[in-house]
Structure formats: structure tokens, C-alpha cells
């Protein structure tokens, strides 16, 4: 069975002259049954096709307009229909409203997105079929632009919608709006936490502990970064300092592009809860990592994943006990254990 897989989503937010917020959902998607050759840095490998897609041609719509565009997916009789996969998890019709609300809440402006990714612009154009016999997509050259800010994006959106009406009136053809970020590796801008609390810089399961700079031509340039897996040793930053560091280090150290900012409140949590279980031979083992499709095992407590507190560990534990494992795991044996007995 063929279906679509969504890998990333970016909701663009543009405020027009009337002060109305307009949203555009752009998603990195592709079919599950079509593959392509992909360059991984030193060789080609085969993977599923994917590309940036403007969902349902929903270009620069207000909140209600966005709901109307997706209304056919949210009908009661389609509540349990599979729409697409988000990673390895299905998104059903009943999830669409929540998916839209989440995208609207996390929407970013063009300026912030370009700054976070060290870009000066991205490509926008209008594609259409000339006629029913010719299935090659044609680009409307007058609507091909490089968008550099909100003003130019809204101007393109207006011209693109006008072109769509013109083409539909004359040719009754399918028209598609295309927004191409020209890279799959798009980083979302960091958001300032509520209040005036400080933040930590996190990358995977590690935190920034110390940063060294070197002076070049009178400027302090990031030179090296020291990471730690112990949240207690992580260095605290103000949001402004952390955002600047993210911006600088993503240029010098590309591997740190996926860093995110977390509240310093996590340092006050014990992080001493782990999840233990038994294998079919009765030997105690531990959860090192848990994904939707795989369970990674640690042989001792040192390699086990630490959870922030008892409640978060219990939540994961309950979900694991509901699953059924076919190999060496004794089903239903997952339990919370503490490194420091309480």
C-alpha cells in the first residue's frame, strides 16, 4: 500500500498590512514506495524520495481559512482514516485539528527562519500542466522569485493566487505553489522561555559545559566546545547569549546545528530514575533508548537512560509494558528503579 511520509514541517507566518496573521504550511514529504539516489557525503545510497511541499496549496491563509482548507480531512466519517505517516506514526483525520494548532503555535517569520539557517532567501514559483496530454509541469516564469522577507513573500503570494485564477479560467489546469528551502536540513529558530529564566544548550543527550573563543582580527570567534552528559555540570546562559552561540557555532561546528534550548529548571530534577526489565532468562537489563520501533538495551545501570523524575519514567514504563516483544524481552516486566533509593 502506498502512502505519504512527513519528515519535517515548517509553518510560515506573515502579518499583512491589516495586522492579520497569515499561515503557510510547508512540509518535507514523500511516498513510501519511491526511492532515489542520495549523496551522503562520501557515497551514494538509496532512500525514499522526499521534497518540500506546500500542503494542499494552503498559501497565506488566516487561521479560519486554514481550517477550511483541511476541513475535508476533519469530517467525522474520516476520524479514523490514515492521512499520512509522521515518521513511523500514523496521523489520522481526528489528529488534523491538533496538527494545525501545533503548527500555528510554532509558526515562524521568514526573517527569523532565514537568520537561523544563515540564508538570504528561498525559492518560490508557480507550476502547472499545460494541457491534459502533456503531463510535464511548467513554471510560470513571471512568478519565479527569491523571497527574502515577509513583504516580498506576501507580494509573491498575491501574484501566485492571481496567476492560479488566470490559469484555471483559461485552461482549467492543475496549479501548484512551490516553496523550496533548497535544503532538507532546516533548523527552527529557538523560542524564548516564559519569564526571565536562564537556559541550557542541549544537543541530543549532551549539554554545553564550556566554550572557548579565539581572537581573530579583533573578533571573538568560537574555537572549541566542551560537552557533558551530566545536566548538573551544564553551563547556564541567558536566552540572548544562547541564541547568539547557536548562531555562531552552527557555522563553525555543523554537527551542533541541532542544538536546542532548555530551561535550567531541569537541573533541579533528580535524574535518578531508570527503567529495568527482565529478559527471558530472568537476567536484569535496562532501557538505554526507546523509540517507536526499537528498544535499545543496556547491560548495567551506568548505560541506562536517566529520566528527569519518577512520573516521566512511570509514563514510559507503562507504555513499554503495553507493547509485545517477540525476542529476548520478558513482556510486562518493565519497572522503574532509582539509582539513589528513595
GROMACS .gro file of N, CA, C and O in nm, residues 1-6 29 32 79-96 98-99 292:
model
  116
    1UNK      N    1   0.084  -0.120   0.000
    1UNK     CA    2   0.000   0.000   0.000
    1UNK      C    3   0.088   0.125   0.000
    1UNK      O    4   0.182   0.137   0.077
    2UNK      N    5   0.057   0.219  -0.089
    2UNK     CA    6   0.133   0.343  -0.093
    2UNK      C    7   0.075   0.449   0.000
    2UNK      O    8  -0.046   0.460   0.016
    3UNK      N    9   0.162   0.524   0.062
    3UNK     CA   10   0.119   0.633   0.149
    3UNK      C   11   0.230   0.737   0.157
    3UNK      O   12   0.343   0.714   0.112
    4UNK      N   13   0.199   0.852   0.214
    4UNK     CA   14   0.295   0.961   0.226
    4UNK      C   15   0.359   0.962   0.365
    4UNK      O   16   0.293   0.931   0.464
    5UNK      N   17   0.486   0.996   0.369
    5UNK     CA   18   0.559   1.009   0.496
    5UNK      C   19   0.603   1.155   0.512
    5UNK      O   20   0.661   1.214   0.420
    6UNK      N   21   0.574   1.213   0.627
    6UNK     CA   22   0.617   1.350   0.656
    6UNK      C   23   0.742   1.346   0.745
    6UNK      O   24   0.742   1.280   0.849
   29UNK      N   25   0.799   1.600   0.254
   29UNK     CA   26   0.721   1.476   0.243
   29UNK      C   27   0.765   1.396   0.121
   29UNK      O   28   0.832   1.448   0.032
   32UNK      N   29   0.619   0.637   0.026
   32UNK     CA   30   0.694   0.527   0.090
   32UNK      C   31   0.749   0.427  -0.011
   32UNK      O   32   0.838   0.348   0.023
   79UNK      N   33  -1.256   1.032   1.079
   79UNK     CA   34  -1.180   1.045   1.203
   79UNK      C   35  -1.071   0.939   1.217
   79UNK      O   36  -0.961   0.966   1.266
   80UNK      N   37  -1.099   0.817   1.172
   80UNK     CA   38  -1.004   0.707   1.185
   80UNK      C   39  -0.934   0.673   1.053
   80UNK      O   40  -0.870   0.567   1.042
   81UNK      N   41  -0.945   0.763   0.955
   81UNK     CA   42  -0.876   0.742   0.827
   81UNK      C   43  -0.729   0.781   0.840
   81UNK      O   44  -0.696   0.883   0.901
   82UNK      N   45  -0.641   0.702   0.780
   82UNK     CA   46  -0.498   0.731   0.783
   82UNK      C   47  -0.466   0.835   0.676
   82UNK      O   48  -0.489   0.813   0.558
   83UNK      N   49  -0.412   0.952   0.719
   83UNK     CA   50  -0.381   1.060   0.626
   83UNK      C   51  -0.237   1.053   0.575
   83UNK      O   52  -0.212   1.057   0.456
   84UNK      N   53  -0.143   1.044   0.667
   84UNK     CA   54  -0.002   1.028   0.632
   84UNK      C   55   0.071   0.978   0.755
   84UNK      O   56   0.014   0.972   0.865
   85UNK      N   57   0.196   0.940   0.736
   85UNK     CA   58   0.278   0.898   0.849
   85UNK      C   59   0.372   1.011   0.888
   85UNK      O   60   0.437   1.071   0.803
   86UNK      N   61   0.377   1.038   1.018
   86UNK     CA   62   0.472   1.135   1.072
   86UNK      C   63   0.586   1.055   1.131
   86UNK      O   64   0.579   1.008   1.244
   87UNK      N   65   0.694   1.036   1.052
   87UNK     CA   66   0.798   0.942   1.092
   87UNK      C   67   0.744   0.802   1.076
   87UNK      O   68   0.715   0.756   0.967
   88UNK      N   69   0.725   0.731   1.188
   88UNK     CA   70   0.670   0.596   1.183
   88UNK      C   71   0.530   0.589   1.244
   88UNK      O   72   0.476   0.481   1.263
   89UNK      N   73   0.471   0.704   1.274
   89UNK     CA   74   0.341   0.708   1.340
   89UNK      C   75   0.235   0.766   1.247
   89UNK      O   76   0.257   0.867   1.182
   90UNK      N   77   0.119   0.702   1.243
   90UNK     CA   78   0.011   0.748   1.156
   90UNK      C   79  -0.054   0.874   1.212
   90UNK      O   80  -0.072   0.889   1.333
   91UNK      N   81  -0.089   0.965   1.122
   91UNK     CA   82  -0.172   1.081   1.155
   91UNK      C   83  -0.310   1.055   1.098
   91UNK      O   84  -0.326   1.032   0.977
   92UNK      N   85  -0.410   1.053   1.185
   92UNK     CA   86  -0.548   1.024   1.145
   92UNK      C   87  -0.627   1.153   1.126
   92UNK      O   88  -0.583   1.262   1.166
   93UNK      N   89  -0.747   1.138   1.068
   93UNK     CA   90  -0.832   1.255   1.048
   93UNK      C   91  -0.862   1.329   1.177
   93UNK      O   92  -0.868   1.452   1.180
   94UNK      N   93  -0.879   1.255   1.287
   94UNK     CA   94  -0.908   1.318   1.416
   94UNK      C   95  -0.789   1.396   1.472
   94UNK      O   96  -0.804   1.474   1.566
   95UNK      N   97  -0.669   1.377   1.414
   95UNK     CA   98  -0.548   1.445   1.461
   95UNK      C   99  -0.520   1.574   1.384
   95UNK      O  100  -0.431   1.651   1.425
   96UNK      N  101  -0.590   1.599   1.274
   96UNK     CA  102  -0.556   1.711   1.187
   96UNK      C  103  -0.571   1.846   1.258
   96UNK      O  104  -0.485   1.933   1.246
   98UNK      N  105  -0.548   1.918   1.574
   98UNK     CA  106  -0.437   1.934   1.668
   98UNK      C  107  -0.306   1.961   1.595
   98UNK      O  108  -0.223   2.041   1.640
   99UNK      N  109  -0.288   1.895   1.480
   99UNK     CA  110  -0.166   1.917   1.400
   99UNK      C  111  -0.160   2.062   1.350
   99UNK      O  112  -0.054   2.125   1.353
  292UNK      N  113   0.982   0.452   1.876
  292UNK     CA  114   0.855   0.389   1.844
  292UNK      C  115   0.871   0.247   1.790
  292UNK      O  116   0.784   0.164   1.804
   0.00000   0.00000   0.00000
